[in-house]
mmCIF file of C-alpha atoms in Angstrom:
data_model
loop_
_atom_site.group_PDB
_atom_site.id
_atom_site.type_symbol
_atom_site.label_atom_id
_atom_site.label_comp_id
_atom_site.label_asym_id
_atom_site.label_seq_id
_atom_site.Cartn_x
_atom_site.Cartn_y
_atom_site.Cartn_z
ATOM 1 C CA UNK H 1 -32.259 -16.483 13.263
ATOM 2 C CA UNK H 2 -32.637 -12.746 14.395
ATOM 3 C CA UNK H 3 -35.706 -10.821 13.334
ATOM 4 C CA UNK H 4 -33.681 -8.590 12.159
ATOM 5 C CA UNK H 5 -30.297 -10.589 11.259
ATOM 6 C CA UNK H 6 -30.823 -9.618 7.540
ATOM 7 C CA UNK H 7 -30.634 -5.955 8.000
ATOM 8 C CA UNK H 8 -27.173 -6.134 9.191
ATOM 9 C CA UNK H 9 -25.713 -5.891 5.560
ATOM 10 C CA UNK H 10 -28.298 -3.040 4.324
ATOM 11 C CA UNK H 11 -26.881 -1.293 7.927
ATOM 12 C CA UNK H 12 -23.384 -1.075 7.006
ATOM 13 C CA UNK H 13 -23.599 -0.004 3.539
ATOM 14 C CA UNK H 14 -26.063 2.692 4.659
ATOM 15 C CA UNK H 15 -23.554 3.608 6.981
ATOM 16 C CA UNK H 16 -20.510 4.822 4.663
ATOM 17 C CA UNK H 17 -18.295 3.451 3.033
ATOM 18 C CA UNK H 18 -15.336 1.955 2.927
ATOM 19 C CA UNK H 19 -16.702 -1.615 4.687
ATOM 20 C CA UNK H 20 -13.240 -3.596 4.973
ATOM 21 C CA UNK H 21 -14.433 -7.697 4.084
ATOM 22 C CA UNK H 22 -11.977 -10.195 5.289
ATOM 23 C CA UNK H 23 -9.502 -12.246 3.348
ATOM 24 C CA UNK H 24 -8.749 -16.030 1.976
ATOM 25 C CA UNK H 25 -10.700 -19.032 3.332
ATOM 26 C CA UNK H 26 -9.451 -21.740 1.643
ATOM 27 C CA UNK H 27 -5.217 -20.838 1.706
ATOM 28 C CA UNK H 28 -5.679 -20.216 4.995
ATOM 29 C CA UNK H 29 -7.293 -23.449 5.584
ATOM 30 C CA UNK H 30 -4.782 -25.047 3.760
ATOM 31 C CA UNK H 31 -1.932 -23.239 5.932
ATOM 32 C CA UNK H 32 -3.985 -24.563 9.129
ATOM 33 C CA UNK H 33 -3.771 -28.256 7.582
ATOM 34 C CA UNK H 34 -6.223 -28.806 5.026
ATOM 35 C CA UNK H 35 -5.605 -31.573 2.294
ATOM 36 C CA UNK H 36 -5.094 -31.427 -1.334
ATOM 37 C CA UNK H 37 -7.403 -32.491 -2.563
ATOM 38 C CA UNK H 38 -10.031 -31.928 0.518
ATOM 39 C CA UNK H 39 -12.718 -30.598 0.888
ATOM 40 C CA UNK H 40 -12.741 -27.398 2.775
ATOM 41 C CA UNK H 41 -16.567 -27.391 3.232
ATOM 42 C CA UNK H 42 -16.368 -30.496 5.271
ATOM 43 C CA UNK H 43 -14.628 -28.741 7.997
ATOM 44 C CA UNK H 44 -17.710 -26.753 8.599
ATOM 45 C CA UNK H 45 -18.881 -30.746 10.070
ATOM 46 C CA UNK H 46 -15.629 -32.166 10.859
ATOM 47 C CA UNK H 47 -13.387 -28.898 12.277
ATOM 48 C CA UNK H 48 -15.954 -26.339 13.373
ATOM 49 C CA UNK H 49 -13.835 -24.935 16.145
ATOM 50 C CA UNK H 50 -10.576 -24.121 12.930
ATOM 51 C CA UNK H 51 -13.630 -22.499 10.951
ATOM 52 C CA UNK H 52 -14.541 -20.016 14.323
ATOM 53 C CA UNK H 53 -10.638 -19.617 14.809
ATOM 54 C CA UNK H 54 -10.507 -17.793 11.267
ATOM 55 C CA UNK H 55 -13.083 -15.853 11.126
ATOM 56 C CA UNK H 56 -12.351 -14.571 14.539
ATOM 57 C CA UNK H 57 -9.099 -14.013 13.844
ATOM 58 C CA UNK H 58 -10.630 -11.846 10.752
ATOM 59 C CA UNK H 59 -13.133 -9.990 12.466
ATOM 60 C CA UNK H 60 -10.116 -9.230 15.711
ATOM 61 C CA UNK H 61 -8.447 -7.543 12.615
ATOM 62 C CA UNK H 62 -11.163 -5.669 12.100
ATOM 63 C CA UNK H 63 -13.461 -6.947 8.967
ATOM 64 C CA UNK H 64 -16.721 -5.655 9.089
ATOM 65 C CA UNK H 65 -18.167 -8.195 7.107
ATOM 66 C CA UNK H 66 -16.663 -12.001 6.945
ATOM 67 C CA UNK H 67 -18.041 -14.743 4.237
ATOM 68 C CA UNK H 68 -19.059 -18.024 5.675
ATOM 69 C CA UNK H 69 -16.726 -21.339 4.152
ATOM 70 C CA UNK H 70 -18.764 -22.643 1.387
ATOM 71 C CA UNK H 71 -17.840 -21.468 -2.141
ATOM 72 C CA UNK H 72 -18.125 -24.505 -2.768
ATOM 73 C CA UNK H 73 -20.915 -26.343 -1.128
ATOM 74 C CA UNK H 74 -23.370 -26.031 -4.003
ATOM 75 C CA UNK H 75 -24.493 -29.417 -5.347
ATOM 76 C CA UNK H 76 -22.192 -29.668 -8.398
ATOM 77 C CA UNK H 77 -19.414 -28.976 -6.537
ATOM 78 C CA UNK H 78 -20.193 -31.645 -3.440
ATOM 79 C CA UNK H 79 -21.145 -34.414 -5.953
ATOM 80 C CA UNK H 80 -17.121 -34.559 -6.253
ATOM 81 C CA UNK H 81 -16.715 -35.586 -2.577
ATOM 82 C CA UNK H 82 -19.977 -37.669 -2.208
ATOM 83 C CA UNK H 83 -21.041 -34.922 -0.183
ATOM 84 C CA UNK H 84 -24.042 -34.179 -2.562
ATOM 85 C CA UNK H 85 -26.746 -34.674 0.121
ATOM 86 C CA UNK H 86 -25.423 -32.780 2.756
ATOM 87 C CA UNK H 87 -25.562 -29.423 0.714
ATOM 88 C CA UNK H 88 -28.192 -28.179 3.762
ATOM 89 C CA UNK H 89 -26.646 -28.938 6.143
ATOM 90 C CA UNK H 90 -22.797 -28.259 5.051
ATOM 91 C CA UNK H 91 -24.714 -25.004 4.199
ATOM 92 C CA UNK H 92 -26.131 -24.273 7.571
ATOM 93 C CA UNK H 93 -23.482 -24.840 9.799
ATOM 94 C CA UNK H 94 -21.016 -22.655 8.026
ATOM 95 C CA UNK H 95 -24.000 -19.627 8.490
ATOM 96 C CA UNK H 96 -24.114 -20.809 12.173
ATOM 97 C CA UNK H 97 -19.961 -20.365 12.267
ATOM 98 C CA UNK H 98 -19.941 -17.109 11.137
ATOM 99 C CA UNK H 99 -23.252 -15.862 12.517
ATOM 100 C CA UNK H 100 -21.796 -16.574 16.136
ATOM 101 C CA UNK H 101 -18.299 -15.452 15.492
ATOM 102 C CA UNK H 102 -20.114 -12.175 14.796
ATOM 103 C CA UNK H 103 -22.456 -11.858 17.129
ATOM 104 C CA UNK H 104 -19.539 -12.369 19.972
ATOM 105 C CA UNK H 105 -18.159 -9.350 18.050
ATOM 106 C CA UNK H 106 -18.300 -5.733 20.077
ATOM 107 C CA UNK H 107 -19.353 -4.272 17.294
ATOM 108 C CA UNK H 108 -21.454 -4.626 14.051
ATOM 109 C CA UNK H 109 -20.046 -7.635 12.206
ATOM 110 C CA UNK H 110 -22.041 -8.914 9.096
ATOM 111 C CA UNK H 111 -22.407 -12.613 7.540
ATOM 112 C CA UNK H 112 -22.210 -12.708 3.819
ATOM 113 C CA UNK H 113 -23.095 -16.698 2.513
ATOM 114 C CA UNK H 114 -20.103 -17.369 -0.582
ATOM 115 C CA UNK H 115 -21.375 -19.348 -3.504
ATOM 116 C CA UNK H 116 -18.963 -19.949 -5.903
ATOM 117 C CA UNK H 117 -19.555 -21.379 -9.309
ATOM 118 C CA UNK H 118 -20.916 -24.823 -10.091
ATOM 119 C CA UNK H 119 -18.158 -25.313 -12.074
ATOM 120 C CA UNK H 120 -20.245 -26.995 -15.121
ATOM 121 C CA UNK H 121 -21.075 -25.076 -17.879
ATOM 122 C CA UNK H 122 -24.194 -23.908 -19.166
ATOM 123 C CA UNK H 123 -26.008 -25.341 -22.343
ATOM 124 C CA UNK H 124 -25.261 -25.423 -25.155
ATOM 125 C CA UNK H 125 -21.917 -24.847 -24.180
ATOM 126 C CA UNK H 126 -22.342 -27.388 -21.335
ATOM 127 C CA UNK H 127 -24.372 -29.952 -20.440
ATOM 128 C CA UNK H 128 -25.475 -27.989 -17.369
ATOM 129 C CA UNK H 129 -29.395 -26.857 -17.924
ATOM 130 C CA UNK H 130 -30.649 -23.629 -16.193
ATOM 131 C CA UNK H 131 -33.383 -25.024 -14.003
ATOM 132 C CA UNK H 132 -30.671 -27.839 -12.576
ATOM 133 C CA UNK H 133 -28.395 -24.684 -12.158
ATOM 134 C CA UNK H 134 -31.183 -22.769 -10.402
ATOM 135 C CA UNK H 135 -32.466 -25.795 -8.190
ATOM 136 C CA UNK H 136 -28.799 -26.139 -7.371
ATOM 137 C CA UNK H 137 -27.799 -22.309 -5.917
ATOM 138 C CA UNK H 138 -31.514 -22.281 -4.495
ATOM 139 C CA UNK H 139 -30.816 -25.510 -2.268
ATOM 140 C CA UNK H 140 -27.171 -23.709 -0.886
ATOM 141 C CA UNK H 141 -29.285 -20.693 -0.482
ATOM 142 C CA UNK H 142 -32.144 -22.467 2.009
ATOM 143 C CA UNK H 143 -29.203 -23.711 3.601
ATOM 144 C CA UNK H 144 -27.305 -20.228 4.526
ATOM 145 C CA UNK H 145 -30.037 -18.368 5.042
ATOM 146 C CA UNK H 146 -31.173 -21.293 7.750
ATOM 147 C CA UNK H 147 -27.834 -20.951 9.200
ATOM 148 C CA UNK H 148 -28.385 -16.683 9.838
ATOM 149 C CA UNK H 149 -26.445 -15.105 6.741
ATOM 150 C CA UNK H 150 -27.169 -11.732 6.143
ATOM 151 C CA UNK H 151 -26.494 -11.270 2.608
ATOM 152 C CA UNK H 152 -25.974 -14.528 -0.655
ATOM 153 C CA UNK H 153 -22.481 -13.490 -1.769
ATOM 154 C CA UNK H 154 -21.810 -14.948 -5.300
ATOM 155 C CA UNK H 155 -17.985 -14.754 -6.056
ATOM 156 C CA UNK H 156 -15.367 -15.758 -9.100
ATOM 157 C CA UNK H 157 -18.448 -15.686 -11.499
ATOM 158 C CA UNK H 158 -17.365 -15.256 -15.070
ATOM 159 C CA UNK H 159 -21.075 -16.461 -17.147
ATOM 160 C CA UNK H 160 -23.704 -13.782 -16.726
ATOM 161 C CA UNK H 161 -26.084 -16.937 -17.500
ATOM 162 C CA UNK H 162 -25.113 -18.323 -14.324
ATOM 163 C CA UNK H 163 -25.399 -15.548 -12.037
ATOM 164 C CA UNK H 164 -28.972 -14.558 -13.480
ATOM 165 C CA UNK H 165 -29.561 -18.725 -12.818
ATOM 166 C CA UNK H 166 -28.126 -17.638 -9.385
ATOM 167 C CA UNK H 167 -30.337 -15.007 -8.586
ATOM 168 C CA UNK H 168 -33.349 -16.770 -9.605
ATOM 169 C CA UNK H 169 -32.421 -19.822 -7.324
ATOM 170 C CA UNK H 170 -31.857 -17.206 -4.666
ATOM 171 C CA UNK H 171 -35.081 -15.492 -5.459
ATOM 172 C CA UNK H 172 -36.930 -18.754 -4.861
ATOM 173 C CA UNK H 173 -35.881 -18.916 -1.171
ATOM 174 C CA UNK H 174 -35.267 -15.385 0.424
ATOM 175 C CA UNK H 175 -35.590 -11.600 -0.404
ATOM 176 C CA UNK H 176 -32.126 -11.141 1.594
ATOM 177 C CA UNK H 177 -29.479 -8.451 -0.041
ATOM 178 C CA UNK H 178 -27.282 -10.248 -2.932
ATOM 179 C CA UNK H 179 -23.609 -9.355 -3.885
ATOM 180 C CA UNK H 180 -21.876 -10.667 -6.751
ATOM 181 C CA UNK H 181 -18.507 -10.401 -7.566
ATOM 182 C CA UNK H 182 -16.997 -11.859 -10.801
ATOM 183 C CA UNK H 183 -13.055 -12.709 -11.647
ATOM 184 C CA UNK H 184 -11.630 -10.524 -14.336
ATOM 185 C CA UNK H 185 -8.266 -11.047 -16.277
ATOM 186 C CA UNK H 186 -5.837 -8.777 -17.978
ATOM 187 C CA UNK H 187 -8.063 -8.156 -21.177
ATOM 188 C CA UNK H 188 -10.060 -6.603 -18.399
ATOM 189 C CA UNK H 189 -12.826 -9.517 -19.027
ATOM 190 C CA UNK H 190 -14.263 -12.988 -17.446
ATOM 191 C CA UNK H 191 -12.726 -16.264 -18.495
ATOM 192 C CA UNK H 192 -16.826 -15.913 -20.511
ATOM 193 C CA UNK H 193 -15.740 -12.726 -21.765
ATOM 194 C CA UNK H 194 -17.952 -11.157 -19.509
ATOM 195 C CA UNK H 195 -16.458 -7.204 -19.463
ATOM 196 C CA UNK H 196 -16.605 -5.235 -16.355
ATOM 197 C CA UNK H 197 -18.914 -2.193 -17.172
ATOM 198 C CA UNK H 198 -21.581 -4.605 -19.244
ATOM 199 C CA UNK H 199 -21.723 -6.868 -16.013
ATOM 200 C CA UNK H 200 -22.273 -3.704 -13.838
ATOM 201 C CA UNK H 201 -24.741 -2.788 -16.240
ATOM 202 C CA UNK H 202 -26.407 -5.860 -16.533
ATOM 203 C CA UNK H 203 -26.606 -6.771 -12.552
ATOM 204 C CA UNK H 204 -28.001 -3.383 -11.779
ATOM 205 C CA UNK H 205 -30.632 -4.003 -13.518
ATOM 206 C CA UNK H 206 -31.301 -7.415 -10.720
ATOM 207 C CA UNK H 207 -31.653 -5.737 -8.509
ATOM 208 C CA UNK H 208 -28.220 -6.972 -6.826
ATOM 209 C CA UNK H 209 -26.764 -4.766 -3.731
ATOM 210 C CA UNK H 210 -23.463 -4.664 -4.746
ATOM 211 C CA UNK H 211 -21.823 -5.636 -7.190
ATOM 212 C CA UNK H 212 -17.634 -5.664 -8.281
ATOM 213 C CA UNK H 213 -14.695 -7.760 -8.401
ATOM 214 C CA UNK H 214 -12.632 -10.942 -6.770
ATOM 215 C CA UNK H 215 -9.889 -13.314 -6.958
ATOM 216 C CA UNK H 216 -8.336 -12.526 -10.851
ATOM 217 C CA UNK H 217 -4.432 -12.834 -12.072
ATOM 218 C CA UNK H 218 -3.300 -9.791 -9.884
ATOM 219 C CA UNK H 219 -4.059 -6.400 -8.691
ATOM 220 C CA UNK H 220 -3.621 -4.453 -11.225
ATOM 221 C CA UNK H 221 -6.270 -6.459 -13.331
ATOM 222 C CA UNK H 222 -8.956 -5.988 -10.455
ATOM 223 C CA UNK H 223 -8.193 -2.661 -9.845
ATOM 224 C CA UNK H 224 -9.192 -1.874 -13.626
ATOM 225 C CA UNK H 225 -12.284 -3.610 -13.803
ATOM 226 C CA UNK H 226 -13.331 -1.846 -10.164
ATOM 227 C CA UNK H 227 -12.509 1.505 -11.737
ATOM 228 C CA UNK H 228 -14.658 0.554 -15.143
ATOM 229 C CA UNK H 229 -17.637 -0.758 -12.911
ATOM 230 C CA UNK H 230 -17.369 2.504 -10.590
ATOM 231 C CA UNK H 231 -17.279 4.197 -13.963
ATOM 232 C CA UNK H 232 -20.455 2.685 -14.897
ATOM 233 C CA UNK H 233 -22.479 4.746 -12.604
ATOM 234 C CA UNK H 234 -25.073 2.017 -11.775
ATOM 235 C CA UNK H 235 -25.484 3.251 -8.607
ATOM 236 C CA UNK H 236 -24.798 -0.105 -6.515
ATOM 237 C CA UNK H 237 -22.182 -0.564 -4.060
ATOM 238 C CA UNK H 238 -18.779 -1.758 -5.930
ATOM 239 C CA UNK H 239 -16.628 -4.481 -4.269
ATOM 240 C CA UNK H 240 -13.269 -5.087 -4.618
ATOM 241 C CA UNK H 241 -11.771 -8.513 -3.024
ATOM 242 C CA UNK H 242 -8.258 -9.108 -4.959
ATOM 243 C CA UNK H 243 -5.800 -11.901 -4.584
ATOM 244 C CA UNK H 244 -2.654 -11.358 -2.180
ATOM 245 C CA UNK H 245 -0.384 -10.105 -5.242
ATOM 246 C CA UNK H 246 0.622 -13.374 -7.403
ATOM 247 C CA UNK H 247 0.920 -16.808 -7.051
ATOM 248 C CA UNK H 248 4.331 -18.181 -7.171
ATOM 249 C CA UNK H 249 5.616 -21.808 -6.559
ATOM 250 C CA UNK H 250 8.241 -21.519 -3.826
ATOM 251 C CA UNK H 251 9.792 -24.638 -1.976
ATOM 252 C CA UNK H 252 7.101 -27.029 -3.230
ATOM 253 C CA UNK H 253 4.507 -24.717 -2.561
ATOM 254 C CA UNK H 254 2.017 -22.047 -3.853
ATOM 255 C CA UNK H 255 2.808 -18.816 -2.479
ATOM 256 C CA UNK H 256 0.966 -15.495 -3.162
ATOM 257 C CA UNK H 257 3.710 -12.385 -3.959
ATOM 258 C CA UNK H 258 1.571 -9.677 -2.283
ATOM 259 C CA UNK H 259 2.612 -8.674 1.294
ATOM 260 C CA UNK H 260 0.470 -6.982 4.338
ATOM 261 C CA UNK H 261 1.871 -3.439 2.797
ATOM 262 C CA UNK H 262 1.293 -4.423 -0.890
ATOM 263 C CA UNK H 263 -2.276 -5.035 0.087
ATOM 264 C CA UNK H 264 -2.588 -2.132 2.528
ATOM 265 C CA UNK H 265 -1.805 0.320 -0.957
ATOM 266 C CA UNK H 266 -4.319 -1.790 -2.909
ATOM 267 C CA UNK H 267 -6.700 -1.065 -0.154
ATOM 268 C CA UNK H 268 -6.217 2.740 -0.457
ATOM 269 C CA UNK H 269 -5.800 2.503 -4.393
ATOM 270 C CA UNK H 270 -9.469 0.690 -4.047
ATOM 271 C CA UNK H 271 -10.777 3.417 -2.070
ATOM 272 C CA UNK H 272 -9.796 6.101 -4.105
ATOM 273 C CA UNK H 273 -11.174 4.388 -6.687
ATOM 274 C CA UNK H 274 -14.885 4.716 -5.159
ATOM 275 C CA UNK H 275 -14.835 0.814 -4.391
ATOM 276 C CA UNK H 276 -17.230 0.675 -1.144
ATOM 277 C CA UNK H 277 -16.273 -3.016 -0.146
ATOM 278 C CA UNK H 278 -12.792 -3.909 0.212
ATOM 279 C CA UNK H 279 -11.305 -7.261 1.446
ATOM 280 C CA UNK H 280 -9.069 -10.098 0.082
ATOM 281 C CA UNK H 281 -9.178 -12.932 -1.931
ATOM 282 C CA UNK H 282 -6.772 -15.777 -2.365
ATOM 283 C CA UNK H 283 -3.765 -15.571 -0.164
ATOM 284 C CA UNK H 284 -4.638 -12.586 2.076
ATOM 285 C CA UNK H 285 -4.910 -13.860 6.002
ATOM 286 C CA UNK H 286 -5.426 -11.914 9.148
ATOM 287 C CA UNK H 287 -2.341 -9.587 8.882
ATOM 288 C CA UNK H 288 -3.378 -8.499 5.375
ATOM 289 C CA UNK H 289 -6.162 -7.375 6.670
ATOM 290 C CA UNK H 290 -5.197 -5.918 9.904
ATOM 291 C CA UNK H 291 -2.679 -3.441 7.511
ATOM 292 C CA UNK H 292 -5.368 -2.781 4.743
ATOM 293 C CA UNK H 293 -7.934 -2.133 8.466
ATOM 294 C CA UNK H 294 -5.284 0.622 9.382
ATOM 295 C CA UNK H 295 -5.015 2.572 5.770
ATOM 296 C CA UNK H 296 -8.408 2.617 5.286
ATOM 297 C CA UNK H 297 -8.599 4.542 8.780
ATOM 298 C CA UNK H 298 -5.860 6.551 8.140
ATOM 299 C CA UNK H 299 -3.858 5.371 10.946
ATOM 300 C CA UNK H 300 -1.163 3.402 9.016
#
């Protein structure tokens, strides 16, 4: 990994703002012929050369910053596919994906390394303890930062308890930048009843590098929490990675409402908002983002 590979992330924020992220992984995986049911970390092994395709096909678009395919290649998550021992190395080849789809880039292209959620919950609501949750995000962590990710990227968090878990695990391996976004719904709170401007609040004070808003139940929903985290005033970058519009079952299958020009006015409504990051979540591909890439520059 570069000497300076981590300083990639810190470079574009210092730069200005807005820093257009890149859309859906796993829709556009399933669109490319991904399984039910499968899962999409294993490509990283099994389909390398359909991983490059996408995020080329993001960063030709023009994202600035693409996140590597393993939200869910923490432990927890892998035990489900017998998978559980592979975490490293799932972990590092994804890094090494993105990290050369960057670097072939002809201009500055950061790596962000997605961890999702275990998807346990924490004692005593759970059965999940902190230290397993810790060990568990520390061991994906060794594994993207191994691979040449420039910043952790936690996404769809809703439990503060597991992002400060998160960031401890993190902590343990690497002093690289951390971003965490969590998933808000129309009560303008996480599925833990996590509210927007308390998790700005709270995350500022860790020392996180940005900090906002992904996935959710539509636009409108992320939108609001973006504007109540701006209106925080922490003074740390503010993401904002929505859904394609809504998902909708058409002909069998789940199809998300929101068109390239739907997300191109979410782009500018982000922007105006004061969000510094802006990308896609679930449902946005490459023409999403090559729309939202020409409103942010003012030449759509």
């Amino acid at each position: 990994m570069p000497a300076n590979s981590l300083n990639r992330f810190r470079s574009l924020i210092a730069g200005g703002p807005p820093i257009l992220a890149d859309g859906a992984m796993g829709t556009t995986l399933f669109a490319a012929g991904l399984d039910s049911g499968e899962a999409p970390e294993r490509w990283n092994l099994d389909h390398p050369d359909r991983i490059l395709t996408v995020h080329r096909a993001y960063i030709d678009a023009g994202s600035d910053l693409v996140l590597t395919n393993t939200f869910g290649a923490n432990s927890f998550r892998l035990e489900l596919h017998g998978l559980q021992d592979r975490v490293i190395e799932i972990n590092r080849r994804a890094g090494e994906l993105a990290r050369s789809a960057a670097d072939d880039a002809r201009r500055p292209v950061a790596v962000a390394g997605s961890m999702g959620p275990t998807g346990e919950l924490l004692e005593p609501m759970g059965s999940m303890g902190p230290a397993a949750c810790t060990a568990s995000f520390a061991e994906q962590a060794a594994g993207l930062i191994d691979g040449g990710v420039d910043v952790l990227w936690l996404e769809t968090m809703s439990d503060l308890g597991e992002v400060d878990a998160a960031i401890a695990g993190i902590r343990q391996v690497t002093a690289a930048p951390i971003a965490v976004c969590m998933s808000f719904d129309t009560a303008g709170r996480t599925m833990m009843g996590v509210g927007a401007e308390t998790m700005a609040r709270h995350l500022a004070d860790r020392g996180v590098e940005a900090l906002g808003a992904n996935c959710g139940n539509n636009l409108a929903d992320t939108e609001a929490a973006v504007r109540s985290i701006v209106a925080a005033g922490v003074g740390v970058p503010v993401i904002s990675k929505a859904n394609a519009g809504i998902p909708q079952w058409q002909d069998g299958a789940l199809v998300y409402s929101g068109t390239p020009e739907v997300m191109g006015a979410h782009a500018h409504r982000a922007a105006a908002a004061g969000a510094a990051i802006i990308g896609g979540c679930c449902g946005s591909s490459a023409e999403h983002i090559e729309f939202m890439r020409g409103v942010l520059d003012g030449t759509t």
